[in-house]
CSV table of C-alpha atoms and ligand atoms in Angstrom, one decimal:
chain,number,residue,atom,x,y,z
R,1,UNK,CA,10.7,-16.4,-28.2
R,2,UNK,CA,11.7,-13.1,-27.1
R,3,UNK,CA,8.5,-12.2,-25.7
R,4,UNK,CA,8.8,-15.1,-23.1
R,5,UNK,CA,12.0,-13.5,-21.3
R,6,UNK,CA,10.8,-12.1,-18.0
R,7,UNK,CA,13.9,-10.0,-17.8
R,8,UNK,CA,13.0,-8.0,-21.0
R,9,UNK,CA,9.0,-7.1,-19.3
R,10,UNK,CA,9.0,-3.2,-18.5
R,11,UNK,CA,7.3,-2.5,-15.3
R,12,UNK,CA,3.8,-2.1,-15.6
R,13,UNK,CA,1.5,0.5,-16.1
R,14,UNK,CA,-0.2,0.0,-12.4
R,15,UNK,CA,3.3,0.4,-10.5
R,16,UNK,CA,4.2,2.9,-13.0
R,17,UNK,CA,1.7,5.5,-12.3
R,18,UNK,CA,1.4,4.3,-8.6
R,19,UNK,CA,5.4,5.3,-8.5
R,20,UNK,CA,5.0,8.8,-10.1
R,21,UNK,CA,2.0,9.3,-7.8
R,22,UNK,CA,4.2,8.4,-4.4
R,23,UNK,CA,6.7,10.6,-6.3
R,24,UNK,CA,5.6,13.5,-7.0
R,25,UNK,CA,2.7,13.7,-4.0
R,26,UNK,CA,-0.4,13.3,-6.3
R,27,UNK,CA,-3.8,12.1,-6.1
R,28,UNK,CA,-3.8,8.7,-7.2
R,29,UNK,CA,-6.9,7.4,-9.4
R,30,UNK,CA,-4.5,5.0,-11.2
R,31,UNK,CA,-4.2,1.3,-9.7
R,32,UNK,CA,-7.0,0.4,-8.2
R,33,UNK,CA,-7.5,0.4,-4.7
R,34,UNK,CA,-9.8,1.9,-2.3
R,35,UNK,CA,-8.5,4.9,0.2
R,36,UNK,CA,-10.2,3.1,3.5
R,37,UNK,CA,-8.6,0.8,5.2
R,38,UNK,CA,-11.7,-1.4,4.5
R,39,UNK,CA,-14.5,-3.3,6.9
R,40,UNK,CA,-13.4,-3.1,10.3
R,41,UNK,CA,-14.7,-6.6,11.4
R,42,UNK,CA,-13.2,-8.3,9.1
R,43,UNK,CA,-9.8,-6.3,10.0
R,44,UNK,CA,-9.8,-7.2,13.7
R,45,UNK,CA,-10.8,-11.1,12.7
R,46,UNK,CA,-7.3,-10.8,11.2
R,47,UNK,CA,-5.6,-9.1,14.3
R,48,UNK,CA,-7.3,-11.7,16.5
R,49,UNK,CA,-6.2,-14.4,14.6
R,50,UNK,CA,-2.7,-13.3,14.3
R,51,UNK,CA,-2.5,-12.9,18.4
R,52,UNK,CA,-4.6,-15.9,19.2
R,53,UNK,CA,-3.7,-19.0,16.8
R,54,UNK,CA,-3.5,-19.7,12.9
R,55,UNK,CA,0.3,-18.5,12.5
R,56,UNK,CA,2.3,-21.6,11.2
R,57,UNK,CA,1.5,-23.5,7.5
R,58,UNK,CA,-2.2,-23.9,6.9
R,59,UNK,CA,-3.1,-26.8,5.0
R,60,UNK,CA,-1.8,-26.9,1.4
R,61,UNK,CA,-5.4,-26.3,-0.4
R,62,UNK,CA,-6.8,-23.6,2.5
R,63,UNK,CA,-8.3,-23.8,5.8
R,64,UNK,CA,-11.1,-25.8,5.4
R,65,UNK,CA,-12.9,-23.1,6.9
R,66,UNK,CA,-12.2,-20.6,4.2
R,67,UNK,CA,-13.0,-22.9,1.3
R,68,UNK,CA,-16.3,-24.2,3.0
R,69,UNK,CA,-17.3,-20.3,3.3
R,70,UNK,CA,-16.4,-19.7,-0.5
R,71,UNK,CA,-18.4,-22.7,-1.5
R,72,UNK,CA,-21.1,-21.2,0.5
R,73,UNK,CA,-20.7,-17.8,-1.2
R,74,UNK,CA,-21.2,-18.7,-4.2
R,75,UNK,CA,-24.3,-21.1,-3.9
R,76,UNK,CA,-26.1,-18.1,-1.9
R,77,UNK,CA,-24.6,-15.3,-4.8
R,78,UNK,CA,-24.1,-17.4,-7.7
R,79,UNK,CA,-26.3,-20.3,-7.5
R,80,UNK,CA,-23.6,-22.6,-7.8
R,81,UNK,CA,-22.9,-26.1,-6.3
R,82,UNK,CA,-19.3,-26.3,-5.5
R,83,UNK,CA,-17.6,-29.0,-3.2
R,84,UNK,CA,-15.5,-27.5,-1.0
R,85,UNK,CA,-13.3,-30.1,-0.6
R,86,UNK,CA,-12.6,-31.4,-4.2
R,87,UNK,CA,-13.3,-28.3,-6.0
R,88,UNK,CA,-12.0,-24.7,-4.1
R,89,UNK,CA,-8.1,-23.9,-4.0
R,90,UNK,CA,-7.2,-21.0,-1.7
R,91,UNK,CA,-4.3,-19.0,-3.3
R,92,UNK,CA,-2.1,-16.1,-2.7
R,93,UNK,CA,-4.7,-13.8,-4.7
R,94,UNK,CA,-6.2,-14.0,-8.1
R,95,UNK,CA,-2.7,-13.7,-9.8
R,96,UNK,CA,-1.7,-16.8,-8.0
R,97,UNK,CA,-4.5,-18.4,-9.3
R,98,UNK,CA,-4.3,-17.3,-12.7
R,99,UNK,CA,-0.5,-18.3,-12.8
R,100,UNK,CA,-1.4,-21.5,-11.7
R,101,UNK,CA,-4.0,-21.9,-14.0
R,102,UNK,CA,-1.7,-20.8,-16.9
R,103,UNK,CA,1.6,-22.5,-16.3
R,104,UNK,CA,-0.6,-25.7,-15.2
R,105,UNK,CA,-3.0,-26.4,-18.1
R,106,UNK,CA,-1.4,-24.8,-21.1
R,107,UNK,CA,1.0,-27.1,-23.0
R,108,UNK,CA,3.2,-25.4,-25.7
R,109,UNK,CA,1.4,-24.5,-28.7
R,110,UNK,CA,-1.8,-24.4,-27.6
R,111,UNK,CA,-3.7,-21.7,-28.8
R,112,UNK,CA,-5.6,-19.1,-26.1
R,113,UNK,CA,-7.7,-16.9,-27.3
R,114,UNK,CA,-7.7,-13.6,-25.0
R,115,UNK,CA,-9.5,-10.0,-25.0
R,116,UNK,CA,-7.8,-7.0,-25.2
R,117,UNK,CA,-7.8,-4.9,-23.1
R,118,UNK,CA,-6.3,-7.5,-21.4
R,119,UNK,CA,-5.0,-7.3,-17.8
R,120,UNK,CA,-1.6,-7.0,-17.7
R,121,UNK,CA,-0.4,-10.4,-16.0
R,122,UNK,CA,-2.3,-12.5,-18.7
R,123,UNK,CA,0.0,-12.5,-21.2
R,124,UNK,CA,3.5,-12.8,-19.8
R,125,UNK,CA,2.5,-15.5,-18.3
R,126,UNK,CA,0.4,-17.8,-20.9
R,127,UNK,CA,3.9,-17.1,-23.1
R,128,UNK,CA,6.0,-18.7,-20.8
R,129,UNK,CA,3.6,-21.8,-20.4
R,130,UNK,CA,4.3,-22.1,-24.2
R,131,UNK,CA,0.5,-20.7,-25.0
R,132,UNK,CA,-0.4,-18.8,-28.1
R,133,UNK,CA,-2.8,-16.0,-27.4
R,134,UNK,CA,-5.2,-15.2,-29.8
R,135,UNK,CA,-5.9,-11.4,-29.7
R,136,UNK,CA,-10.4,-10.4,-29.3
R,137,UNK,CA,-10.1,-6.2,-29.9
R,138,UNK,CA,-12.8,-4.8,-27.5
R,139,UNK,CA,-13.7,-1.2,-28.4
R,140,UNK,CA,-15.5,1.3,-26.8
R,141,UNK,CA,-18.3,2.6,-25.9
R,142,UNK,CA,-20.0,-1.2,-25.1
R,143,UNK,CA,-16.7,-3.1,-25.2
R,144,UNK,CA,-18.5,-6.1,-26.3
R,145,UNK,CA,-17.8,-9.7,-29.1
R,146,UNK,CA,-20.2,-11.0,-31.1
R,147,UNK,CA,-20.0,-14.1,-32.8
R,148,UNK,CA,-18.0,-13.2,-35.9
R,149,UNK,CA,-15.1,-12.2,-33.6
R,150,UNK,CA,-15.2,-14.8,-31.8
R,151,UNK,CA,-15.6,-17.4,-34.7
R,152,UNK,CA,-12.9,-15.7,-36.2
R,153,UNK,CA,-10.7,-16.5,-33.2
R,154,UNK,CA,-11.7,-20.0,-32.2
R,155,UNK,CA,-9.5,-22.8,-34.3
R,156,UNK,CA,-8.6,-26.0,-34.1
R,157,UNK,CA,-5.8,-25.8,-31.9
R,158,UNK,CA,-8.0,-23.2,-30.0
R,159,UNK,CA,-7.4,-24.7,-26.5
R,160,UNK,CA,-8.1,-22.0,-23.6
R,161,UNK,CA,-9.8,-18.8,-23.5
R,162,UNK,CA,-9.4,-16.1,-21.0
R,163,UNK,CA,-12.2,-14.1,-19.4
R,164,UNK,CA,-12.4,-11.1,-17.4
R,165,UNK,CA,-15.9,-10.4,-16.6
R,166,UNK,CA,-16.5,-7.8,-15.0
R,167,UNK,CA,-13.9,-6.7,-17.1
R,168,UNK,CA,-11.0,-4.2,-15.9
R,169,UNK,CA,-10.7,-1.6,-16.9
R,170,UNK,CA,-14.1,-1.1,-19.2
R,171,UNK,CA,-16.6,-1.7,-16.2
R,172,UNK,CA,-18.7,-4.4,-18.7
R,173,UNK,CA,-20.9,-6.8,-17.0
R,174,UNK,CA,-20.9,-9.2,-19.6
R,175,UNK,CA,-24.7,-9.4,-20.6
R,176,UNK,CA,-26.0,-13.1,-20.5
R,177,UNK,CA,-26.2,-13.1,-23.9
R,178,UNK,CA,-22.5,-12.8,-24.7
R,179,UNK,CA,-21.9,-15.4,-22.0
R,180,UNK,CA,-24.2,-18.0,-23.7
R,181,UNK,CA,-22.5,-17.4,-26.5
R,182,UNK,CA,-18.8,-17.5,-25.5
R,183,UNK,CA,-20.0,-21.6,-23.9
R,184,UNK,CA,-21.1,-22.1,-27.2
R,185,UNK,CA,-18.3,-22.0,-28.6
R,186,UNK,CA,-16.0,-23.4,-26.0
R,187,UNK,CA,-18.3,-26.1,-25.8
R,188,UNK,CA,-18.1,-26.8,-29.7
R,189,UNK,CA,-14.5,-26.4,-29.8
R,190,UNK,CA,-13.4,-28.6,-26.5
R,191,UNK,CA,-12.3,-25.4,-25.0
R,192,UNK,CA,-11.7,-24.7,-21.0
R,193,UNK,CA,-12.4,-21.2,-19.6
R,194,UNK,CA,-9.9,-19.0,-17.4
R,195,UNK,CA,-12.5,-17.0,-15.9
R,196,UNK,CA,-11.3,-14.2,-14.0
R,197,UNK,CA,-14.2,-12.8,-11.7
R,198,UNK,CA,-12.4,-10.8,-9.1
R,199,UNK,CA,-14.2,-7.7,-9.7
R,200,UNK,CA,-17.9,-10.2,-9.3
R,201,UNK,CA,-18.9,-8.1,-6.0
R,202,UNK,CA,-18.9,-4.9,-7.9
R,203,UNK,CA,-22.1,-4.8,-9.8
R,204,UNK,CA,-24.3,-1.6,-9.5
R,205,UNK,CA,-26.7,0.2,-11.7
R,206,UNK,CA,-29.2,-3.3,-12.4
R,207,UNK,CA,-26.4,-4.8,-13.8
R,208,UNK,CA,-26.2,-8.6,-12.5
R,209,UNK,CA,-23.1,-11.0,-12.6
R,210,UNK,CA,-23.6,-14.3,-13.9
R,211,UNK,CA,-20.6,-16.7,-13.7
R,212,UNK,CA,-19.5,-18.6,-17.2
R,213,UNK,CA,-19.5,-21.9,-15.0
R,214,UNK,CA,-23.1,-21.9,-15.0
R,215,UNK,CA,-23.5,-22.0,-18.7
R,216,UNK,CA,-24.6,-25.4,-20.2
R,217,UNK,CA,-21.8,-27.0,-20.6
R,218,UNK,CA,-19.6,-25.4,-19.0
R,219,UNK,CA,-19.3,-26.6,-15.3
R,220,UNK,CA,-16.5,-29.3,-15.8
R,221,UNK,CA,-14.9,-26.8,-18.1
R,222,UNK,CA,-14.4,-23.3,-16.2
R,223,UNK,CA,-11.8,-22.3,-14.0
R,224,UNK,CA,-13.4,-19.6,-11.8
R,225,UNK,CA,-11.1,-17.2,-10.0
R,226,UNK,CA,-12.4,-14.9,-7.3
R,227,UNK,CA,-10.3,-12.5,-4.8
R,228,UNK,CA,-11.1,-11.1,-1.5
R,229,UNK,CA,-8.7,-8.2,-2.4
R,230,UNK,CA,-11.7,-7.0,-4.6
R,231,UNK,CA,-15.1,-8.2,-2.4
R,232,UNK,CA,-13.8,-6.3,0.8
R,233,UNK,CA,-11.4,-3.9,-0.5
R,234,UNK,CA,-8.4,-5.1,0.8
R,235,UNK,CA,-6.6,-5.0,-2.0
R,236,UNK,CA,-3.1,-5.7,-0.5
R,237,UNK,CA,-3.9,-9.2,1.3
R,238,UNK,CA,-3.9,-10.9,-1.8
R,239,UNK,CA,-6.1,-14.2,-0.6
R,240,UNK,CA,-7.9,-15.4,-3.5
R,241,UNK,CA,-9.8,-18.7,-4.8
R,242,UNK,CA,-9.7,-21.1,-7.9
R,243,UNK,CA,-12.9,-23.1,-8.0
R,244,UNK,CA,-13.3,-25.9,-10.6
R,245,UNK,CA,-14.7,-29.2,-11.2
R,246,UNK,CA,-12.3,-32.0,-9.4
R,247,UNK,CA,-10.0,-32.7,-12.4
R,248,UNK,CA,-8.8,-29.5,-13.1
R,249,UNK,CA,-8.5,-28.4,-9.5
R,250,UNK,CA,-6.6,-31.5,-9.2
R,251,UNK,CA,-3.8,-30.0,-11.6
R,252,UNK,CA,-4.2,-26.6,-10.5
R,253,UNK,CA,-3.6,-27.5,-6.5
R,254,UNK,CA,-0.4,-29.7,-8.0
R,255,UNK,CA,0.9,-26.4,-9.3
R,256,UNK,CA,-0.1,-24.0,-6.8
R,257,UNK,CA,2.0,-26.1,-4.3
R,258,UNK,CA,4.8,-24.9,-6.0
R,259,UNK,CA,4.5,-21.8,-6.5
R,260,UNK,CA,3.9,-20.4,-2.9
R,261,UNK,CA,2.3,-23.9,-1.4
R,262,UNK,CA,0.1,-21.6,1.2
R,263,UNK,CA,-1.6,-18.1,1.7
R,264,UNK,CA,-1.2,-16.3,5.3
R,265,UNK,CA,-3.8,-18.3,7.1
R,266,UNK,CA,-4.6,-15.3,9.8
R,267,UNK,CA,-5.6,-13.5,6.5
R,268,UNK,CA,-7.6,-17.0,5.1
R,269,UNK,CA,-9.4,-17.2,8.6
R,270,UNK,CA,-10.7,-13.2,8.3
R,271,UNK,CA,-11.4,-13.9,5.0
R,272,UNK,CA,-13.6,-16.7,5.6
R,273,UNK,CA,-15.4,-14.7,8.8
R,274,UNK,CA,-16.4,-12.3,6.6
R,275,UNK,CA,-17.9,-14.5,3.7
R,276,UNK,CA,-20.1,-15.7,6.4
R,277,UNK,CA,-20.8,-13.0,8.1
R,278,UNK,CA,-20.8,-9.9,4.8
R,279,UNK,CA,-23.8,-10.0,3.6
R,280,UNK,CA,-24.7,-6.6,4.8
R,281,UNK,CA,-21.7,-5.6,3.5
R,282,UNK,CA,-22.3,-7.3,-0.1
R,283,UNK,CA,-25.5,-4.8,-0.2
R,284,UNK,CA,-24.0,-1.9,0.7
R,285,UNK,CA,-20.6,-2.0,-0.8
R,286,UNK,CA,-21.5,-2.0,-4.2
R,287,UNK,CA,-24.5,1.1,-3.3
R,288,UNK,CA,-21.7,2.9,-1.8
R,289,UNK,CA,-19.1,2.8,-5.0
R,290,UNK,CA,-21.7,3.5,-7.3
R,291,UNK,CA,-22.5,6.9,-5.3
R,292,UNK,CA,-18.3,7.3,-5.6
R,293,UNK,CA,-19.2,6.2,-9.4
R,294,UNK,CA,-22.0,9.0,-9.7
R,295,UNK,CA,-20.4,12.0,-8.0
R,296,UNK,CA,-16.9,11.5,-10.2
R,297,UNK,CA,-19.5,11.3,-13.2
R,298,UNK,CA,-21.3,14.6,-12.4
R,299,UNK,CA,-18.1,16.6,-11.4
R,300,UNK,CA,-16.6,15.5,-14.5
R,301,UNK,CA,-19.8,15.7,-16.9
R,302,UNK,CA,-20.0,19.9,-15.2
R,303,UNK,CA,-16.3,20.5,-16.6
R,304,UNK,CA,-17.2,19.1,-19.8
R,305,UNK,CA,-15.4,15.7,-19.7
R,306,UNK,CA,-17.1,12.7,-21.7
R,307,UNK,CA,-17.7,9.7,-19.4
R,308,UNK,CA,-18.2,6.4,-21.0
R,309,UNK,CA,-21.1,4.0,-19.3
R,310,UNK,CA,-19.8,1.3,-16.7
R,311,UNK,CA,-21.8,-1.2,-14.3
R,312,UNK,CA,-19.2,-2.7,-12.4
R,313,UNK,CA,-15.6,-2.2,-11.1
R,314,UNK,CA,-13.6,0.6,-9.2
R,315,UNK,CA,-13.5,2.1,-12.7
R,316,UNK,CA,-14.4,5.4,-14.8
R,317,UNK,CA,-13.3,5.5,-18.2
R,318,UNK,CA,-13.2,9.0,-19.9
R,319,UNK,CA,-13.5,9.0,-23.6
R,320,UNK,CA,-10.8,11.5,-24.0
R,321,UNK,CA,-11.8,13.1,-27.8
R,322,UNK,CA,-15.1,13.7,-26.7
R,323,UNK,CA,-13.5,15.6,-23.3
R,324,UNK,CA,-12.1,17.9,-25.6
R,325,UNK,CA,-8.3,16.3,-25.4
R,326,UNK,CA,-6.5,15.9,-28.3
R,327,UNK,CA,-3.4,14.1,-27.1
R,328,UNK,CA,-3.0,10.2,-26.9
R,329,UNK,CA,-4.0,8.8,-23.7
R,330,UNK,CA,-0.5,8.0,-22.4
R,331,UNK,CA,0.5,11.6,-23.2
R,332,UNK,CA,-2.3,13.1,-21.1
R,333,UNK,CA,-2.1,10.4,-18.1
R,334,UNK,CA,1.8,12.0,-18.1
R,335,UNK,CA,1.1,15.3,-18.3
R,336,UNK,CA,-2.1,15.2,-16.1
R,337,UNK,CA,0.1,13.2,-13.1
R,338,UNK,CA,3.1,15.5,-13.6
R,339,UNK,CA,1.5,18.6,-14.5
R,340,UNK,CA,-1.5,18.7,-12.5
R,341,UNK,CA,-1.2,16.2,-9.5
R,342,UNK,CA,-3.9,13.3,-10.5
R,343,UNK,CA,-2.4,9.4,-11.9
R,344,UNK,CA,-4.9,7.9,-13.6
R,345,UNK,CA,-4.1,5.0,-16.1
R,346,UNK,CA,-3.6,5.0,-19.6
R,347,UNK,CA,-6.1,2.6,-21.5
R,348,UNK,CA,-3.5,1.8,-24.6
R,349,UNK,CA,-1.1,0.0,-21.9
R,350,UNK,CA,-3.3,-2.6,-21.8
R,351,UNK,CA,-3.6,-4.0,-25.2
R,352,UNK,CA,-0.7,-5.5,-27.1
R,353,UNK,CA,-1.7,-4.4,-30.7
R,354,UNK,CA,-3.9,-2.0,-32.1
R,355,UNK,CA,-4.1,0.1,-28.9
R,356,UNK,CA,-7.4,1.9,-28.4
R,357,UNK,CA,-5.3,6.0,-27.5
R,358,UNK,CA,-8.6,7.5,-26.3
R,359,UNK,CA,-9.8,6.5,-23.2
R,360,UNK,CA,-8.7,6.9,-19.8
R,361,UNK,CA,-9.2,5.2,-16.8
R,362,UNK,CA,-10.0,7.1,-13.3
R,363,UNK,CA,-10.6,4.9,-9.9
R,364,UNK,CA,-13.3,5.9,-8.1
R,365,UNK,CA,-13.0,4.2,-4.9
R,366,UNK,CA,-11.9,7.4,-3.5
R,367,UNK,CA,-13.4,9.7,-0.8
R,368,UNK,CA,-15.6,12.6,-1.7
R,369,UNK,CA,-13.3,15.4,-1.4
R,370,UNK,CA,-10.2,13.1,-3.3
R,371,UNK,CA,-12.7,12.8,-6.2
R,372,UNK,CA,-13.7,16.6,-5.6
R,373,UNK,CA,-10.1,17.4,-6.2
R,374,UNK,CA,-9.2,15.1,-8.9
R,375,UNK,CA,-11.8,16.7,-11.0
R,376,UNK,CA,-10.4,20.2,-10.7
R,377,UNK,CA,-7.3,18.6,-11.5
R,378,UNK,CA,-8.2,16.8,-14.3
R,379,UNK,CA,-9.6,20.2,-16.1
R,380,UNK,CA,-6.1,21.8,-15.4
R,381,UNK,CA,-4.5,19.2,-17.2
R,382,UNK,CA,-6.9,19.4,-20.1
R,383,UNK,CA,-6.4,23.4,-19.7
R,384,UNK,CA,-2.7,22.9,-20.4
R,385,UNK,CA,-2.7,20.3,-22.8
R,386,UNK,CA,-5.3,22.7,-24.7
R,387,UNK,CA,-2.5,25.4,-24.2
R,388,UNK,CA,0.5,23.6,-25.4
R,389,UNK,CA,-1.4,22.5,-28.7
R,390,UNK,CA,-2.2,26.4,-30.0
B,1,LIG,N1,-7.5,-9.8,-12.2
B,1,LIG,C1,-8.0,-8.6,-12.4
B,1,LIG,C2,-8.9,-8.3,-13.6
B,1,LIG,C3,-7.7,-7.6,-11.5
B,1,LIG,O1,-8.2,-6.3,-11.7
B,1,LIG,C4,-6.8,-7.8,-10.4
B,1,LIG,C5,-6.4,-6.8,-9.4
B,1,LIG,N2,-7.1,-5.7,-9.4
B,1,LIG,C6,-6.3,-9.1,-10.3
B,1,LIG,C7,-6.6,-10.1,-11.2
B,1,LIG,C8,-5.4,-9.5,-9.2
B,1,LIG,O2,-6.0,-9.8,-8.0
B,1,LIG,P1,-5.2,-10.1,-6.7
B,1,LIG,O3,-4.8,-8.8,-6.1
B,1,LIG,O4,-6.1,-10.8,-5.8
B,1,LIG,O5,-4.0,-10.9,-7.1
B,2,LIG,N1,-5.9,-4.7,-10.4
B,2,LIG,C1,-5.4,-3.4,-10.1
B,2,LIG,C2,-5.8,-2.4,-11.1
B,2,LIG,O1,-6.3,-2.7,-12.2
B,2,LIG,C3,-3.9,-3.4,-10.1
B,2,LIG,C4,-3.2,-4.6,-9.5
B,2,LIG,C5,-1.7,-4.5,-9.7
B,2,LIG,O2,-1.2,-3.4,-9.5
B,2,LIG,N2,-1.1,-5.6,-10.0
B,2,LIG,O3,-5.6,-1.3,-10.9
C-alpha cells in the first residue's frame, strides 16, 4: 500500500508554513504555539531540576511523581478515578502517545473510523499499523456528527475510533450530547476510543470539557491522551500522558518502551510541579487566550473578515467566502504569507478527501500588537488577491 511508505509523506502543512514564516520574516499565526516563553515557575522548576538532580533515565512508565500529579489532575478537573500506577504512561508528548496507541492496538485490517479534519499524524501512522480509516466529513460552521454519519461509519470490522475533542483546528468542544452518543456506539460495536484531549485546558466562552472516558461504558475502553505542551504553553517540551484502564496501558507502556523508552525527566519533574501547583494558572490561562480570541475577532470583524464561532483551542477559523476572498484556502494562506507577511494555515491540508477550500485557520496565542498587525496584514492580502482577480 503506497500510502503506508513514510518516504513518499510531503512535509506537513505545520512545518510548511512555520518554514516560509522563518523564511521570509513573517508573522506567524500558522502552527500553533504561543509567543511567551510560558509560566515562569514552572520554567525555573525545570532549570532547578536540570542543575540539582533528575538527569539520567527516569523510570520507564514516568516519575512516579508526575503520574501521581496527572492522576490528581484529572480527578480535581475531570472527575475521574485514575490509578497512577496501573493506569498513566508518561510519553514524549501526545504524538508519542498516539503512535503508541496506533502501532500498539491496531492489527491489520482493522477498521478506524476517523474525523476529518483530521490532525495530520493520525493517518500515516494508523496506515502503517495495518489500520483502515474510515473517513467522518466535519463541515463548518458547527463542525459536528450525528448519528447517521456515524452509523454510516461504524461496521463490523469497526475496531478503533479516533477523537480529537477539543478538536484542532475547528475550536469544537464536543457538546455532551455528541459524546453520549459517540459511547453508544463504541459501546454497541466493541469499539476502543483514541481520545486525543491535548487542547482539554483550553475551554473559554461557557464551554466545558467532558472526557469520553467518563461515558457509560467507556472507562475500560478509552485511551485518553493529554500534553503539557498544550496546558502550560510549552509547546516544544513535548511531555505528554496516556491514561487508560490497566489492560490497555499494559500494551501501550510495552510499546512506548520502544519507541523512545523515557521522556526528559527534568522536563517530567516541572511538569508535575506545576499540575500541583497550576491551578491559578488553569483559571487564568484560558481567560487570558479568550481576550487574545476576542481582540483577533474584533480587528478582524472591523475589516470585514467573517469569523467562524470556536470555544476552545489557540484557534480562529475565518470562513474565507464570507471575508470576501474568492481564492481556495491554500492559495490565499500562500499569497497572504508571501505577499503580505502573516502564515496562517490552510484548512484543506487537513482532510484527505473532499477538502473543505474555505476556511482558514489563524493562532491567536499571540501578543496584542502581533495580532494588531496580522490583521492589517491579512486585509492586504485580501486587497491583492481582490486585485489580481479583476
Ligand atoms: N494532537 C493535537 C490535536 C495537537 O494539536 C497536537 C499539537 N498541537 C498534538 C496532538 C501533539 O502534541 P505534542 O506536541 O504534545 O506531541
Ligand atoms: N499542533 C500544532 C498545530 O496544530 C502543530 C504541531 C506540529 O507542528 N506537529 O499547529
Amino acid at each position: 500500500m503506497a500510502d503506508a511508505i513514510f518516504s513518499n509523506l510531503p512535509t506537513t502543512v505545520f512545518e510548511e508554513m512555520s518554514g516560509l514564516a522563518r523564511e521570509l520574516g513573517a508573522l506567524n499565526l500558522g502552527q500553533g504555539f504561543p509567543d511567551d516563553p510560558g509560566p515562569r515557575e514552572i520554567r525555573a522548576k525545570a532549570a532547578e531540576a536540570v542543575l540539582d538532580g533528575y538527569n539520567q533515565y527516569p523510570p520507564m512508565l514516568g516519575l512516579p511523581e508526575l503520574r501521581q500529579a496527572v492522576a490528581g489532575h484529572y480527578r480535581r478537573t475531570q472527575d475521574l478515578d485514575l490509578d497512577w500506577a496501573g493506569e498513566v504512561v508518561v510519553t514524549s508528548g501526545a504524538t508519542e502517545a498516539l503512535a503508541a496507541a496506533f502501532l500498539g492496538l491496531i492489527e491489520p485490517g482493522d477498521e478506524v473510523v476517523v474525523f476529518q479534519p483530521v490532525y495530520d499524524a493520525y493517518l500515516p501512522l494508523i496506515r502503517r499499523a495495518g489500520g483502515r480509516p474510515r473517513l467522518v466529513s466535519l463541515s463548518p460552521p458547527h463542525w459536528r456528527f450525528d448519528r447517521t454519519m456515524l452509523e454510516a461509519a461504524f461496521g463490523p470490522r469497526t475496531r478503533f475510533v479516533v477523537l480529537n475533542n477539543p478538536l484542532n483546528p475547528a475550536g469544537l468542544v464536543a457538546p455532551e450530547e455528541d459524546l453520549a452518543l459517540l459511547a453508544e456506539l463504541c459501546v454497541r460495536h466493541d469499539v476502543t476510543a483514541i481520545c486525543d484531549e491535548v487542547w482539554e485546558q483550553v475551554v473559554f466562552g461557557g464551554a466545558r470539557h467532558r472526557p469520553l472516558m467518563a461515558f457509560p461504558g467507556m472507562r475500560e475502553r478509552t485511551v485518553k491522551i493529554g500534553s503539557a505542551g498544550k496546558m502550560f504553553g510549552l509547546t516544544g517540551w513535548k511531555v505528554g500522558f496516556l491514561c487508560a484502564a490497566p489492560a490497555l496501558s499494559r500494551t501501550l507502556a510495552r510499546v512506548h518502551q520502544f519507541l523512545t523508552f523515557t521522556t526528559a525527566p527534568n522536563l517530567q519533574a516541572a511538569v508535575a510541579f506545576g499540575l500541583e501547583t497550576g491551578r491559578d494558572w488553569f483559571a487564568e490561562m484560558p481567560q487570558s487566550l479568550a481576550r487574545s480570541r476576542e481582540r483577533l475577532a474584533a480587528g478582524l470583524a472591523r475589516e470585514g473578515f467573517a469569523v467562524l464561532p470556536g470555544q476552545g483551542t489557540y484557534f480562529l477559523n475565518l470562513d474565507l467566502p464570507a471575508s470576501g476572498v474568492d481564492e481556495p484556502d491554500r492559495a490565499f494562506a500562500l499569497r497572504a504569507v508571501k505577499e503580505a507577511g502573516v502564515a496562517s494555515i490552510p484548512v484543506s491540508a487537513l482532510y484527505e478527501d473532499d477538502p473543505v477550500t474555505t476556511v482558514l485557520r489563524l493562532c491567536f496565542a499571540k501578543s496584542d500588537a502581533v495580532l494588531d498587525e496580522a490583521v492589517v496584514r491579512l486585509a492586504k492580502a485580501r486587497e491583492l488577491s481582490r486585485r489580481d482577480a479583476l
